């Protein structure tokens, strides 16, 4: 279904003209869980490809959430300390768990309903739209189920454990169906104003 290059944090997704394409999370446009797929859940992803077109791919839950961290990658690298080839996945898992142990999460967003910063994984993102130097994301809060819209930088999405110091938040709680399509999302963004929230000191 999909692979990832652990060194660049990209997803490898199918492109009809190039065969496959390396795609950053910020190039995703829609992420929707397929009804009826339970264990494991499968997501329908629409992404903007390097070839200039939008494509659809099916991505498993684990690949969607953990591939950018390289946790399901079986690549090896040369450990310069020991001159042995070590499993990249185990090294990255060590790094990731060290971050998470310090209370840092690979991705987070600001839940407007709860007025709180919440940890998320990519499967909580529903719609993404580029907006000048930023990306607008509609995120369904895993804690309360409401949908919030945040305006973040690309590294906030594409670099795990990177969190913007300040982000924009639409001052509105969205009901379940309010942002179903990209068209509805774009229309909402054009009429919305963003509050600035400070995420880090
Ligand atoms: Zn393509
Ligand atoms: Zn919430």
PDB file of C-alpha atoms and ligand atoms in Angstrom:
ATOM      1  CA  UNK A   1       0.000   0.000   0.000  1.00  0.00           C
ATOM      2  CA  UNK A   2       2.606   2.547   0.940  1.00  0.00           C
ATOM      3  CA  UNK A   3       6.151   2.762   2.065  1.00  0.00           C
ATOM      4  CA  UNK A   4       8.202   5.516   3.561  1.00  0.00           C
ATOM      5  CA  UNK A   5      11.717   6.771   3.310  1.00  0.00           C
ATOM      6  CA  UNK A   6      12.764   6.936   6.924  1.00  0.00           C
ATOM      7  CA  UNK A   7      15.541   9.421   6.244  1.00  0.00           C
ATOM      8  CA  UNK A   8      13.327  12.058   4.683  1.00  0.00           C
ATOM      9  CA  UNK A   9      10.109  11.448   6.564  1.00  0.00           C
ATOM     10  CA  UNK A  10       8.113  11.083   3.387  1.00  0.00           C
ATOM     11  CA  UNK A  11       5.427   8.660   2.372  1.00  0.00           C
ATOM     12  CA  UNK A  12       5.994   6.710  -0.826  1.00  0.00           C
ATOM     13  CA  UNK A  13       2.714   6.727  -2.702  1.00  0.00           C
ATOM     14  CA  UNK A  14       1.695   5.610  -6.196  1.00  0.00           C
ATOM     15  CA  UNK A  15       1.811   8.064  -9.114  1.00  0.00           C
ATOM     16  CA  UNK A  16       0.253   6.969 -12.428  1.00  0.00           C
ATOM     17  CA  UNK A  17       2.932   8.716 -14.506  1.00  0.00           C
ATOM     18  CA  UNK A  18       6.089   8.361 -12.372  1.00  0.00           C
ATOM     19  CA  UNK A  19       5.301   5.007 -10.740  1.00  0.00           C
ATOM     20  CA  UNK A  20       5.754   6.298  -7.227  1.00  0.00           C
ATOM     21  CA  UNK A  21       6.237   9.626  -5.572  1.00  0.00           C
ATOM     22  CA  UNK A  22       7.669  10.778  -2.267  1.00  0.00           C
ATOM     23  CA  UNK A  23       5.060  12.812  -0.510  1.00  0.00           C
ATOM     24  CA  UNK A  24       5.241  14.984   2.594  1.00  0.00           C
ATOM     25  CA  UNK A  25       2.319  15.160   4.979  1.00  0.00           C
ATOM     26  CA  UNK A  26       1.768  18.828   4.039  1.00  0.00           C
ATOM     27  CA  UNK A  27       1.062  17.696   0.461  1.00  0.00           C
ATOM     28  CA  UNK A  28      -1.882  15.620   1.618  1.00  0.00           C
ATOM     29  CA  UNK A  29      -5.249  17.226   0.841  1.00  0.00           C
ATOM     30  CA  UNK A  30      -7.855  14.816   2.211  1.00  0.00           C
ATOM     31  CA  UNK A  31      -7.618  11.971   4.702  1.00  0.00           C
ATOM     32  CA  UNK A  32     -10.725   9.899   5.218  1.00  0.00           C
ATOM     33  CA  UNK A  33     -11.186   6.649   7.046  1.00  0.00           C
ATOM     34  CA  UNK A  34     -12.881   4.081   4.820  1.00  0.00           C
ATOM     35  CA  UNK A  35     -16.140   2.816   6.262  1.00  0.00           C
ATOM     36  CA  UNK A  36     -16.076  -0.895   7.030  1.00  0.00           C
ATOM     37  CA  UNK A  37     -12.323  -1.159   7.419  1.00  0.00           C
ATOM     38  CA  UNK A  38     -11.751  -1.894  11.071  1.00  0.00           C
ATOM     39  CA  UNK A  39      -8.624  -3.935  11.823  1.00  0.00           C
ATOM     40  CA  UNK A  40      -6.532  -2.523  10.494  1.00  0.00           C
ATOM     41  CA  UNK A  41      -8.286   0.675   9.481  1.00  0.00           C
ATOM     42  CA  UNK A  42      -7.605   1.871   5.948  1.00  0.00           C
ATOM     43  CA  UNK A  43      -7.590   5.515   4.906  1.00  0.00           C
ATOM     44  CA  UNK A  44      -8.319   7.076   1.550  1.00  0.00           C
ATOM     45  CA  UNK A  45      -5.767   9.809   1.005  1.00  0.00           C
ATOM     46  CA  UNK A  46      -5.809  12.488  -1.687  1.00  0.00           C
ATOM     47  CA  UNK A  47      -2.407  14.070  -2.191  1.00  0.00           C
ATOM     48  CA  UNK A  48      -0.783  16.659  -4.434  1.00  0.00           C
ATOM     49  CA  UNK A  49       1.955  14.877  -6.375  1.00  0.00           C
ATOM     50  CA  UNK A  50       5.241  16.288  -7.699  1.00  0.00           C
ATOM     51  CA  UNK A  51       3.866  15.643 -11.189  1.00  0.00           C
ATOM     52  CA  UNK A  52       1.363  18.425 -10.553  1.00  0.00           C
ATOM     53  CA  UNK A  53      -1.748  16.296 -10.246  1.00  0.00           C
ATOM     54  CA  UNK A  54      -3.800  15.065  -7.326  1.00  0.00           C
ATOM     55  CA  UNK A  55      -3.867  11.301  -6.795  1.00  0.00           C
ATOM     56  CA  UNK A  56      -5.773   8.972  -4.499  1.00  0.00           C
ATOM     57  CA  UNK A  57      -4.024   6.301  -2.427  1.00  0.00           C
ATOM     58  CA  UNK A  58      -5.122   3.795   0.181  1.00  0.00           C
ATOM     59  CA  UNK A  59      -2.927   3.882   3.271  1.00  0.00           C
ATOM     60  CA  UNK A  60      -3.096   1.587   6.294  1.00  0.00           C
ATOM     61  CA  UNK A  61      -3.527   3.123   9.718  1.00  0.00           C
ATOM     62  CA  UNK A  62      -0.041   2.235  10.983  1.00  0.00           C
ATOM     63  CA  UNK A  63       1.663   3.489   7.829  1.00  0.00           C
ATOM     64  CA  UNK A  64      -0.310   6.728   7.944  1.00  0.00           C
ATOM     65  CA  UNK A  65       0.509   7.480  11.570  1.00  0.00           C
ATOM     66  CA  UNK A  66       3.975   6.088  12.077  1.00  0.00           C
ATOM     67  CA  UNK A  67       5.730   5.953   8.706  1.00  0.00           C
ATOM     68  CA  UNK A  68       6.992   9.552   8.976  1.00  0.00           C
ATOM     69  CA  UNK A  69       8.889   8.406  12.095  1.00  0.00           C
ATOM     70  CA  UNK A  70      10.395   5.460  10.245  1.00  0.00           C
ATOM     71  CA  UNK A  71       8.994   3.051  12.814  1.00  0.00           C
ATOM     72  CA  UNK A  72       7.916   0.427  10.317  1.00  0.00           C
ATOM     73  CA  UNK A  73      10.993   0.710   8.168  1.00  0.00           C
ATOM     74  CA  UNK A  74      13.464  -2.153   7.910  1.00  0.00           C
ATOM     75  CA  UNK A  75      16.303  -0.073   6.489  1.00  0.00           C
ATOM     76  CA  UNK A  76      19.663  -0.254   8.204  1.00  0.00           C
ATOM     77  CA  UNK A  77      22.326   2.369   8.689  1.00  0.00           C
ATOM     78  CA  UNK A  78      25.962   2.270   9.635  1.00  0.00           C
ATOM     79  CA  UNK A  79      26.355   3.066  13.305  1.00  0.00           C
ATOM     80  CA  UNK A  80      29.553   5.157  13.419  1.00  0.00           C
ATOM     81  CA  UNK A  81      30.062   4.431  17.110  1.00  0.00           C
ATOM     82  CA  UNK A  82      30.147   0.675  16.683  1.00  0.00           C
ATOM     83  CA  UNK A  83      30.823   0.322  12.912  1.00  0.00           C
ATOM     84  CA  UNK A  84      27.942  -2.115  12.776  1.00  0.00           C
ATOM     85  CA  UNK A  85      24.853  -1.903  10.660  1.00  0.00           C
ATOM     86  CA  UNK A  86      21.961  -1.299  12.980  1.00  0.00           C
ATOM     87  CA  UNK A  87      18.266  -1.420  12.319  1.00  0.00           C
ATOM     88  CA  UNK A  88      17.095   2.056  11.508  1.00  0.00           C
ATOM     89  CA  UNK A  89      13.634   1.357  12.872  1.00  0.00           C
ATOM     90  CA  UNK A  90      14.976   0.462  16.316  1.00  0.00           C
ATOM     91  CA  UNK A  91      17.130   3.596  16.406  1.00  0.00           C
ATOM     92  CA  UNK A  92      14.229   5.792  15.374  1.00  0.00           C
ATOM     93  CA  UNK A  93      11.954   4.039  17.828  1.00  0.00           C
ATOM     94  CA  UNK A  94      14.489   4.905  20.539  1.00  0.00           C
ATOM     95  CA  UNK A  95      14.539   8.556  19.460  1.00  0.00           C
ATOM     96  CA  UNK A  96      10.769   8.736  19.252  1.00  0.00           C
ATOM     97  CA  UNK A  97      10.215   7.153  22.627  1.00  0.00           C
ATOM     98  CA  UNK A  98      12.781   9.500  24.193  1.00  0.00           C
ATOM     99  CA  UNK A  99      10.801  12.480  22.856  1.00  0.00           C
ATOM    100  CA  UNK A 100       7.486  11.022  23.940  1.00  0.00           C
ATOM    101  CA  UNK A 101       8.975  10.212  27.355  1.00  0.00           C
ATOM    102  CA  UNK A 102       9.732  13.940  27.740  1.00  0.00           C
ATOM    103  CA  UNK A 103       6.115  14.737  26.970  1.00  0.00           C
ATOM    104  CA  UNK A 104       6.805  15.752  23.365  1.00  0.00           C
ATOM    105  CA  UNK A 105       4.500  14.335  20.721  1.00  0.00           C
ATOM    106  CA  UNK A 106       5.322  14.011  17.003  1.00  0.00           C
ATOM    107  CA  UNK A 107       2.305  16.172  16.074  1.00  0.00           C
ATOM    108  CA  UNK A 108      -0.043  18.427  17.962  1.00  0.00           C
ATOM    109  CA  UNK A 109      -2.835  20.861  17.238  1.00  0.00           C
ATOM    110  CA  UNK A 110      -4.910  23.402  19.135  1.00  0.00           C
ATOM    111  CA  UNK A 111      -8.433  22.220  20.001  1.00  0.00           C
ATOM    112  CA  UNK A 112     -10.649  25.304  19.943  1.00  0.00           C
ATOM    113  CA  UNK A 113     -13.510  23.696  21.892  1.00  0.00           C
ATOM    114  CA  UNK A 114     -11.236  22.610  24.736  1.00  0.00           C
ATOM    115  CA  UNK A 115      -8.952  25.649  24.433  1.00  0.00           C
ATOM    116  CA  UNK A 116      -6.010  23.257  24.750  1.00  0.00           C
ATOM    117  CA  UNK A 117      -3.049  21.864  22.889  1.00  0.00           C
ATOM    118  CA  UNK A 118      -3.680  18.216  22.002  1.00  0.00           C
ATOM    119  CA  UNK A 119      -1.375  15.483  20.698  1.00  0.00           C
ATOM    120  CA  UNK A 120      -2.469  13.897  17.428  1.00  0.00           C
ATOM    121  CA  UNK A 121      -1.297  11.556  14.711  1.00  0.00           C
ATOM    122  CA  UNK A 122      -1.845  12.136  10.975  1.00  0.00           C
ATOM    123  CA  UNK A 123      -5.009   9.999  10.882  1.00  0.00           C
ATOM    124  CA  UNK A 124      -6.759  12.775  12.873  1.00  0.00           C
ATOM    125  CA  UNK A 125      -6.180  15.254  10.020  1.00  0.00           C
ATOM    126  CA  UNK A 126      -9.177  15.476   7.679  1.00  0.00           C
ATOM    127  CA  UNK A 127      -8.511  18.273   5.201  1.00  0.00           C
ATOM    128  CA  UNK A 128      -5.422  20.288   4.333  1.00  0.00           C
ATOM    129  CA  UNK A 129      -5.195  23.376   2.156  1.00  0.00           C
ATOM    130  CA  UNK A 130      -2.120  25.443   1.270  1.00  0.00           C
ATOM    131  CA  UNK A 131      -2.469  29.096   2.278  1.00  0.00           C
ATOM    132  CA  UNK A 132       0.407  31.390   1.214  1.00  0.00           C
ATOM    133  CA  UNK A 133       3.377  30.304   3.359  1.00  0.00           C
ATOM    134  CA  UNK A 134       1.260  28.138   5.629  1.00  0.00           C
ATOM    135  CA  UNK A 135      -1.081  25.192   5.560  1.00  0.00           C
ATOM    136  CA  UNK A 136      -4.631  25.221   6.918  1.00  0.00           C
ATOM    137  CA  UNK A 137      -5.580  21.914   8.525  1.00  0.00           C
ATOM    138  CA  UNK A 138      -8.925  20.660   9.780  1.00  0.00           C
ATOM    139  CA  UNK A 139      -8.228  18.249  12.631  1.00  0.00           C
ATOM    140  CA  UNK A 140     -10.705  16.033  14.438  1.00  0.00           C
ATOM    141  CA  UNK A 141      -9.785  16.063  18.113  1.00  0.00           C
ATOM    142  CA  UNK A 142      -9.159  12.533  19.397  1.00  0.00           C
ATOM    143  CA  UNK A 143     -10.075  13.676  22.923  1.00  0.00           C
ATOM    144  CA  UNK A 144     -13.422  15.470  22.402  1.00  0.00           C
ATOM    145  CA  UNK A 145     -14.372  14.656  18.787  1.00  0.00           C
ATOM    146  CA  UNK A 146     -14.841  18.267  17.679  1.00  0.00           C
ATOM    147  CA  UNK A 147     -13.108  19.594  14.577  1.00  0.00           C
ATOM    148  CA  UNK A 148     -10.794  22.605  14.743  1.00  0.00           C
ATOM    149  CA  UNK A 149      -9.007  24.477  11.980  1.00  0.00           C
ATOM    150  CA  UNK A 150      -5.382  25.457  12.546  1.00  0.00           C
ATOM    151  CA  UNK A 151      -3.025  27.467  10.357  1.00  0.00           C
ATOM    152  CA  UNK A 152       0.500  26.056  10.669  1.00  0.00           C
ATOM    153  CA  UNK A 153       3.843  26.017   8.854  1.00  0.00           C
ATOM    154  CA  UNK A 154       4.869  23.089   6.666  1.00  0.00           C
ATOM    155  CA  UNK A 155       7.569  21.943   9.151  1.00  0.00           C
ATOM    156  CA  UNK A 156       4.869  21.743  11.853  1.00  0.00           C
ATOM    157  CA  UNK A 157       3.400  18.928   9.743  1.00  0.00           C
ATOM    158  CA  UNK A 158       6.429  17.536   7.936  1.00  0.00           C
ATOM    159  CA  UNK A 159       9.027  17.426  10.721  1.00  0.00           C
ATOM    160  CA  UNK A 160       7.917  15.132  13.548  1.00  0.00           C
ATOM    161  CA  UNK A 161       8.389  16.719  16.990  1.00  0.00           C
ATOM    162  CA  UNK A 162       8.643  20.198  15.474  1.00  0.00           C
ATOM    163  CA  UNK A 163       5.966  22.485  16.896  1.00  0.00           C
ATOM    164  CA  UNK A 164       5.332  26.023  15.682  1.00  0.00           C
ATOM    165  CA  UNK A 165       5.797  28.652  18.385  1.00  0.00           C
ATOM    166  CA  UNK A 166       2.608  30.356  17.213  1.00  0.00           C
ATOM    167  CA  UNK A 167      -0.222  29.120  15.064  1.00  0.00           C
ATOM    168  CA  UNK A 168      -3.537  30.482  13.829  1.00  0.00           C
ATOM    169  CA  UNK A 169      -6.810  29.004  15.049  1.00  0.00           C
ATOM    170  CA  UNK A 170     -10.241  29.647  13.559  1.00  0.00           C
ATOM    171  CA  UNK A 171     -12.476  30.856  16.405  1.00  0.00           C
ATOM    172  CA  UNK A 172     -15.240  28.399  15.653  1.00  0.00           C
ATOM    173  CA  UNK A 173     -16.163  24.821  16.572  1.00  0.00           C
ATOM    174  CA  UNK A 174     -17.088  22.766  13.526  1.00  0.00           C
ATOM    175  CA  UNK A 175     -19.818  20.161  13.671  1.00  0.00           C
ATOM    176  CA  UNK A 176     -19.125  16.709  12.295  1.00  0.00           C
ATOM    177  CA  UNK A 177     -20.346  17.370   8.755  1.00  0.00           C
ATOM    178  CA  UNK A 178     -19.498  21.047   8.425  1.00  0.00           C
ATOM    179  CA  UNK A 179     -16.205  20.472   6.607  1.00  0.00           C
ATOM    180  CA  UNK A 180     -16.934  17.465   4.462  1.00  0.00           C
ATOM    181  CA  UNK A 181     -15.345  18.530   1.231  1.00  0.00           C
ATOM    182  CA  UNK A 182     -12.373  20.541   0.100  1.00  0.00           C
ATOM    183  CA  UNK A 183     -14.773  23.045  -1.463  1.00  0.00           C
ATOM    184  CA  UNK A 184     -16.548  23.566   1.866  1.00  0.00           C
ATOM    185  CA  UNK A 185     -13.166  23.887   3.571  1.00  0.00           C
ATOM    186  CA  UNK A 186     -11.895  26.477   1.094  1.00  0.00           C
ATOM    187  CA  UNK A 187     -15.093  28.498   1.399  1.00  0.00           C
ATOM    188  CA  UNK A 188     -14.793  28.406   5.177  1.00  0.00           C
ATOM    189  CA  UNK A 189     -11.173  29.548   5.071  1.00  0.00           C
ATOM    190  CA  UNK A 190     -12.038  32.525   2.894  1.00  0.00           C
ATOM    191  CA  UNK A 191     -14.612  33.776   5.378  1.00  0.00           C
ATOM    192  CA  UNK A 192     -12.710  32.927   8.567  1.00  0.00           C
ATOM    193  CA  UNK A 193     -10.441  34.955  10.741  1.00  0.00           C
ATOM    194  CA  UNK A 194      -7.687  33.334  12.737  1.00  0.00           C
ATOM    195  CA  UNK A 195      -6.827  33.900  16.384  1.00  0.00           C
ATOM    196  CA  UNK A 196      -3.163  33.611  17.214  1.00  0.00           C
ATOM    197  CA  UNK A 197      -2.263  31.015  19.832  1.00  0.00           C
ATOM    198  CA  UNK A 198       1.136  30.674  21.410  1.00  0.00           C
ATOM    199  CA  UNK A 199       2.141  27.008  21.682  1.00  0.00           C
ATOM    200  CA  UNK A 200       5.643  27.469  23.051  1.00  0.00           C
ATOM    201  CA  UNK A 201       7.307  30.125  25.136  1.00  0.00           C
TER     202      UNK A 201
HETATM  203 ZN1  LIG B   1       1.869  12.019  -9.839  1.00  0.00          ZN
HETATM  204 ZN1  LIG B   2     -10.793  18.564  21.760  1.00  0.00          ZN
END
